Amino acid sequence: MKSLTEKEEEVMRKLWTKDEMIAREVWEQYPEPRPHFNTILTFLRILEQKGWVKHRTIGNTNLYTAIVSREEVGKSSLKTLIKNFFNGSAAGLVNALLKDENLSDAEIKELIDLVENKKPSKK
């Protein structure tokens, strides 16, 4: 599956808010000044070609649905982030998070609890 551009991801975030949407509903979720309506139609077409979105037609109206979940995209993006910025090391990512001065003590504790309570995967 081809990756998403920033603008395509923005359209996907809007599609993830409902099961199905017409293009106008996607467009209406943008704040003013909104992109041109035809721009949204173009992105929806591209996303469908890339395999991220599907549509069904009722009369003259296309209803669009995201066929890749937010969770799937998040996992894929995280894998790419780890590969590209942390030499493939999830520990490197965690280390960077722990060094982040913006993390609260509660967030650090939550990270530690998540690691400590992680159950080994069954293979």
JSON list of N, CA and C in Angstrom, two decimals, residues 77-113:
[
{"chain": "A", "resi": 77, "resn": "SER", "atom": "N", "xyz": [2.93, 4.04, 10.64]},
{"chain": "A", "resi": 77, "resn": "SER", "atom": "CA", "xyz": [3.69, 5.29, 10.79]},
{"chain": "A", "resi": 77, "resn": "SER", "atom": "C", "xyz": [4.74, 5.16, 11.89]},
{"chain": "A", "resi": 78, "resn": "LEU", "atom": "N", "xyz": [4.37, 4.49, 12.97]},
{"chain": "A", "resi": 78, "resn": "LEU", "atom": "CA", "xyz": [5.31, 4.30, 14.07]},
{"chain": "A", "resi": 78, "resn": "LEU", "atom": "C", "xyz": [6.49, 3.43, 13.64]},
{"chain": "A", "resi": 79, "resn": "LYS", "atom": "N", "xyz": [6.20, 2.37, 12.89]},
{"chain": "A", "resi": 79, "resn": "LYS", "atom": "CA", "xyz": [7.28, 1.51, 12.38]},
{"chain": "A", "resi": 79, "resn": "LYS", "atom": "C", "xyz": [8.23, 2.32, 11.48]},
{"chain": "A", "resi": 80, "resn": "THR", "atom": "N", "xyz": [7.66, 3.16, 10.63]},
{"chain": "A", "resi": 80, "resn": "THR", "atom": "CA", "xyz": [8.47, 3.99, 9.74]},
{"chain": "A", "resi": 80, "resn": "THR", "atom": "C", "xyz": [9.30, 4.98, 10.55]},
{"chain": "A", "resi": 81, "resn": "LEU", "atom": "N", "xyz": [8.71, 5.59, 11.56]},
{"chain": "A", "resi": 81, "resn": "LEU", "atom": "CA", "xyz": [9.40, 6.54, 12.43]},
{"chain": "A", "resi": 81, "resn": "LEU", "atom": "C", "xyz": [10.59, 5.86, 13.12]},
{"chain": "A", "resi": 82, "resn": "ILE", "atom": "N", "xyz": [10.35, 4.68, 13.67]},
{"chain": "A", "resi": 82, "resn": "ILE", "atom": "CA", "xyz": [11.41, 3.95, 14.36]},
{"chain": "A", "resi": 82, "resn": "ILE", "atom": "C", "xyz": [12.52, 3.58, 13.38]},
{"chain": "A", "resi": 83, "resn": "LYS", "atom": "N", "xyz": [12.13, 3.12, 12.20]},
{"chain": "A", "resi": 83, "resn": "LYS", "atom": "CA", "xyz": [13.13, 2.73, 11.19]},
{"chain": "A", "resi": 83, "resn": "LYS", "atom": "C", "xyz": [13.96, 3.93, 10.74]},
{"chain": "A", "resi": 84, "resn": "ASN", "atom": "N", "xyz": [13.30, 5.04, 10.44]},
{"chain": "A", "resi": 84, "resn": "ASN", "atom": "CA", "xyz": [13.98, 6.19, 9.84]},
{"chain": "A", "resi": 84, "resn": "ASN", "atom": "C", "xyz": [14.73, 7.08, 10.82]},
{"chain": "A", "resi": 85, "resn": "PHE", "atom": "N", "xyz": [14.27, 7.14, 12.07]},
{"chain": "A", "resi": 85, "resn": "PHE", "atom": "CA", "xyz": [14.86, 8.09, 13.01]},
{"chain": "A", "resi": 85, "resn": "PHE", "atom": "C", "xyz": [15.54, 7.47, 14.22]},
{"chain": "A", "resi": 86, "resn": "PHE", "atom": "N", "xyz": [15.30, 6.17, 14.43]},
{"chain": "A", "resi": 86, "resn": "PHE", "atom": "CA", "xyz": [15.88, 5.51, 15.61]},
{"chain": "A", "resi": 86, "resn": "PHE", "atom": "C", "xyz": [16.61, 4.22, 15.24]},
{"chain": "A", "resi": 87, "resn": "ASN", "atom": "N", "xyz": [17.10, 4.17, 14.00]},
{"chain": "A", "resi": 87, "resn": "ASN", "atom": "CA", "xyz": [17.86, 3.01, 13.51]},
{"chain": "A", "resi": 87, "resn": "ASN", "atom": "C", "xyz": [17.17, 1.68, 13.77]},
{"chain": "A", "resi": 88, "resn": "GLY", "atom": "N", "xyz": [15.86, 1.68, 13.67]},
{"chain": "A", "resi": 88, "resn": "GLY", "atom": "CA", "xyz": [15.09, 0.46, 13.85]},
{"chain": "A", "resi": 88, "resn": "GLY", "atom": "C", "xyz": [14.93, 0.02, 15.29]},
{"chain": "A", "resi": 89, "resn": "SER", "atom": "N", "xyz": [15.30, 0.87, 16.23]},
{"chain": "A", "resi": 89, "resn": "SER", "atom": "CA", "xyz": [15.27, 0.51, 17.64]},
{"chain": "A", "resi": 89, "resn": "SER", "atom": "C", "xyz": [14.09, 1.17, 18.36]},
{"chain": "A", "resi": 90, "resn": "ALA", "atom": "N", "xyz": [13.15, 0.33, 18.81]},
{"chain": "A", "resi": 90, "resn": "ALA", "atom": "CA", "xyz": [12.04, 0.85, 19.61]},
{"chain": "A", "resi": 90, "resn": "ALA", "atom": "C", "xyz": [12.56, 1.41, 20.93]},
{"chain": "A", "resi": 91, "resn": "ALA", "atom": "N", "xyz": [13.64, 0.80, 21.45]},
{"chain": "A", "resi": 91, "resn": "ALA", "atom": "CA", "xyz": [14.26, 1.30, 22.69]},
{"chain": "A", "resi": 91, "resn": "ALA", "atom": "C", "xyz": [14.78, 2.72, 22.48]},
{"chain": "A", "resi": 92, "resn": "GLY", "atom": "N", "xyz": [15.29, 3.00, 21.28]},
{"chain": "A", "resi": 92, "resn": "GLY", "atom": "CA", "xyz": [15.75, 4.35, 20.98]},
{"chain": "A", "resi": 92, "resn": "GLY", "atom": "C", "xyz": [14.62, 5.35, 21.03]},
{"chain": "A", "resi": 93, "resn": "LEU", "atom": "N", "xyz": [13.45, 4.94, 20.55]},
{"chain": "A", "resi": 93, "resn": "LEU", "atom": "CA", "xyz": [12.27, 5.81, 20.61]},
{"chain": "A", "resi": 93, "resn": "LEU", "atom": "C", "xyz": [11.87, 6.07, 22.06]},
{"chain": "A", "resi": 94, "resn": "VAL", "atom": "N", "xyz": [11.82, 5.01, 22.86]},
{"chain": "A", "resi": 94, "resn": "VAL", "atom": "CA", "xyz": [11.45, 5.15, 24.27]},
{"chain": "A", "resi": 94, "resn": "VAL", "atom": "C", "xyz": [12.47, 6.04, 24.98]},
{"chain": "A", "resi": 95, "resn": "ASN", "atom": "N", "xyz": [13.74, 5.84, 24.68]},
{"chain": "A", "resi": 95, "resn": "ASN", "atom": "CA", "xyz": [14.80, 6.67, 25.28]},
{"chain": "A", "resi": 95, "resn": "ASN", "atom": "C", "xyz": [14.58, 8.15, 24.93]},
{"chain": "A", "resi": 96, "resn": "ALA", "atom": "N", "xyz": [14.25, 8.41, 23.68]},
{"chain": "A", "resi": 96, "resn": "ALA", "atom": "CA", "xyz": [13.99, 9.80, 23.26]},
{"chain": "A", "resi": 96, "resn": "ALA", "atom": "C", "xyz": [12.78, 10.37, 24.00]},
{"chain": "A", "resi": 97, "resn": "LEU", "atom": "N", "xyz": [11.76, 9.55, 24.19]},
{"chain": "A", "resi": 97, "resn": "LEU", "atom": "CA", "xyz": [10.58, 10.01, 24.93]},
{"chain": "A", "resi": 97, "resn": "LEU", "atom": "C", "xyz": [10.93, 10.32, 26.38]},
{"chain": "A", "resi": 98, "resn": "LEU", "atom": "N", "xyz": [11.74, 9.46, 26.99]},
{"chain": "A", "resi": 98, "resn": "LEU", "atom": "CA", "xyz": [12.11, 9.67, 28.39]},
{"chain": "A", "resi": 98, "resn": "LEU", "atom": "C", "xyz": [12.99, 10.90, 28.57]},
{"chain": "A", "resi": 99, "resn": "LYS", "atom": "N", "xyz": [13.79, 11.23, 27.55]},
{"chain": "A", "resi": 99, "resn": "LYS", "atom": "CA", "xyz": [14.65, 12.42, 27.62]},
{"chain": "A", "resi": 99, "resn": "LYS", "atom": "C", "xyz": [13.88, 13.70, 27.34]},
{"chain": "A", "resi": 100, "resn": "ASP", "atom": "N", "xyz": [12.67, 13.57, 26.81]},
{"chain": "A", "resi": 100, "resn": "ASP", "atom": "CA", "xyz": [11.86, 14.74, 26.46]},
{"chain": "A", "resi": 100, "resn": "ASP", "atom": "C", "xyz": [11.47, 15.48, 27.73]},
{"chain": "A", "resi": 101, "resn": "GLU", "atom": "N", "xyz": [11.90, 16.71, 27.83]},
{"chain": "A", "resi": 101, "resn": "GLU", "atom": "CA", "xyz": [11.63, 17.50, 29.03]},
{"chain": "A", "resi": 101, "resn": "GLU", "atom": "C", "xyz": [10.16, 17.90, 29.16]},
{"chain": "A", "resi": 102, "resn": "ASN", "atom": "N", "xyz": [9.38, 17.69, 28.12]},
{"chain": "A", "resi": 102, "resn": "ASN", "atom": "CA", "xyz": [7.97, 18.05, 28.17]},
{"chain": "A", "resi": 102, "resn": "ASN", "atom": "C", "xyz": [7.09, 16.95, 28.78]},
{"chain": "A", "resi": 103, "resn": "LEU", "atom": "N", "xyz": [7.67, 15.77, 29.00]},
{"chain": "A", "resi": 103, "resn": "LEU", "atom": "CA", "xyz": [6.89, 14.70, 29.61]},
{"chain": "A", "resi": 103, "resn": "LEU", "atom": "C", "xyz": [6.72, 14.96, 31.11]},
{"chain": "A", "resi": 104, "resn": "SER", "atom": "N", "xyz": [5.52, 14.77, 31.57]},
{"chain": "A", "resi": 104, "resn": "SER", "atom": "CA", "xyz": [5.27, 14.92, 33.01]},
{"chain": "A", "resi": 104, "resn": "SER", "atom": "C", "xyz": [5.72, 13.64, 33.73]},
{"chain": "A", "resi": 105, "resn": "ASP", "atom": "N", "xyz": [5.85, 13.73, 35.04]},
{"chain": "A", "resi": 105, "resn": "ASP", "atom": "CA", "xyz": [6.20, 12.55, 35.83]},
{"chain": "A", "resi": 105, "resn": "ASP", "atom": "C", "xyz": [5.14, 11.46, 35.65]},
{"chain": "A", "resi": 106, "resn": "ALA", "atom": "N", "xyz": [3.88, 11.86, 35.54]},
{"chain": "A", "resi": 106, "resn": "ALA", "atom": "CA", "xyz": [2.79, 10.89, 35.36]},
{"chain": "A", "resi": 106, "resn": "ALA", "atom": "C", "xyz": [2.93, 10.17, 34.02]},
{"chain": "A", "resi": 107, "resn": "GLU", "atom": "N", "xyz": [3.32, 10.90, 32.97]},
{"chain": "A", "resi": 107, "resn": "GLU", "atom": "CA", "xyz": [3.50, 10.27, 31.66]},
{"chain": "A", "resi": 107, "resn": "GLU", "atom": "C", "xyz": [4.68, 9.30, 31.67]},
{"chain": "A", "resi": 108, "resn": "ILE", "atom": "N", "xyz": [5.75, 9.69, 32.35]},
{"chain": "A", "resi": 108, "resn": "ILE", "atom": "CA", "xyz": [6.92, 8.81, 32.46]},
{"chain": "A", "resi": 108, "resn": "ILE", "atom": "C", "xyz": [6.54, 7.54, 33.23]},
{"chain": "A", "resi": 109, "resn": "LYS", "atom": "N", "xyz": [5.80, 7.71, 34.31]},
{"chain": "A", "resi": 109, "resn": "LYS", "atom": "CA", "xyz": [5.36, 6.55, 35.09]},
{"chain": "A", "resi": 109, "resn": "LYS", "atom": "C", "xyz": [4.47, 5.65, 34.24]},
{"chain": "A", "resi": 110, "resn": "GLU", "atom": "N", "xyz": [3.60, 6.25, 33.44]},
{"chain": "A", "resi": 110, "resn": "GLU", "atom": "CA", "xyz": [2.73, 5.47, 32.58]},
{"chain": "A", "resi": 110, "resn": "GLU", "atom": "C", "xyz": [3.54, 4.66, 31.57]},
{"chain": "A", "resi": 111, "resn": "LEU", "atom": "N", "xyz": [4.58, 5.26, 30.99]},
{"chain": "A", "resi": 111, "resn": "LEU", "atom": "CA", "xyz": [5.46, 4.53, 30.06]},
{"chain": "A", "resi": 111, "resn": "LEU", "atom": "C", "xyz": [6.13, 3.35, 30.76]},
{"chain": "A", "resi": 112, "resn": "ILE", "atom": "N", "xyz": [6.63, 3.60, 31.96]},
{"chain": "A", "resi": 112, "resn": "ILE", "atom": "CA", "xyz": [7.29, 2.54, 32.72]},
{"chain": "A", "resi": 112, "resn": "ILE", "atom": "C", "xyz": [6.30, 1.41, 33.03]},
{"chain": "A", "resi": 113, "resn": "ASP", "atom": "N", "xyz": [5.10, 1.78, 33.46]},
{"chain": "A", "resi": 113, "resn": "ASP", "atom": "CA", "xyz": [4.08, 0.77, 33.76]},
{"chain": "A", "resi": 113, "resn": "ASP", "atom": "C", "xyz": [3.73, -0.05, 32.52]}
]
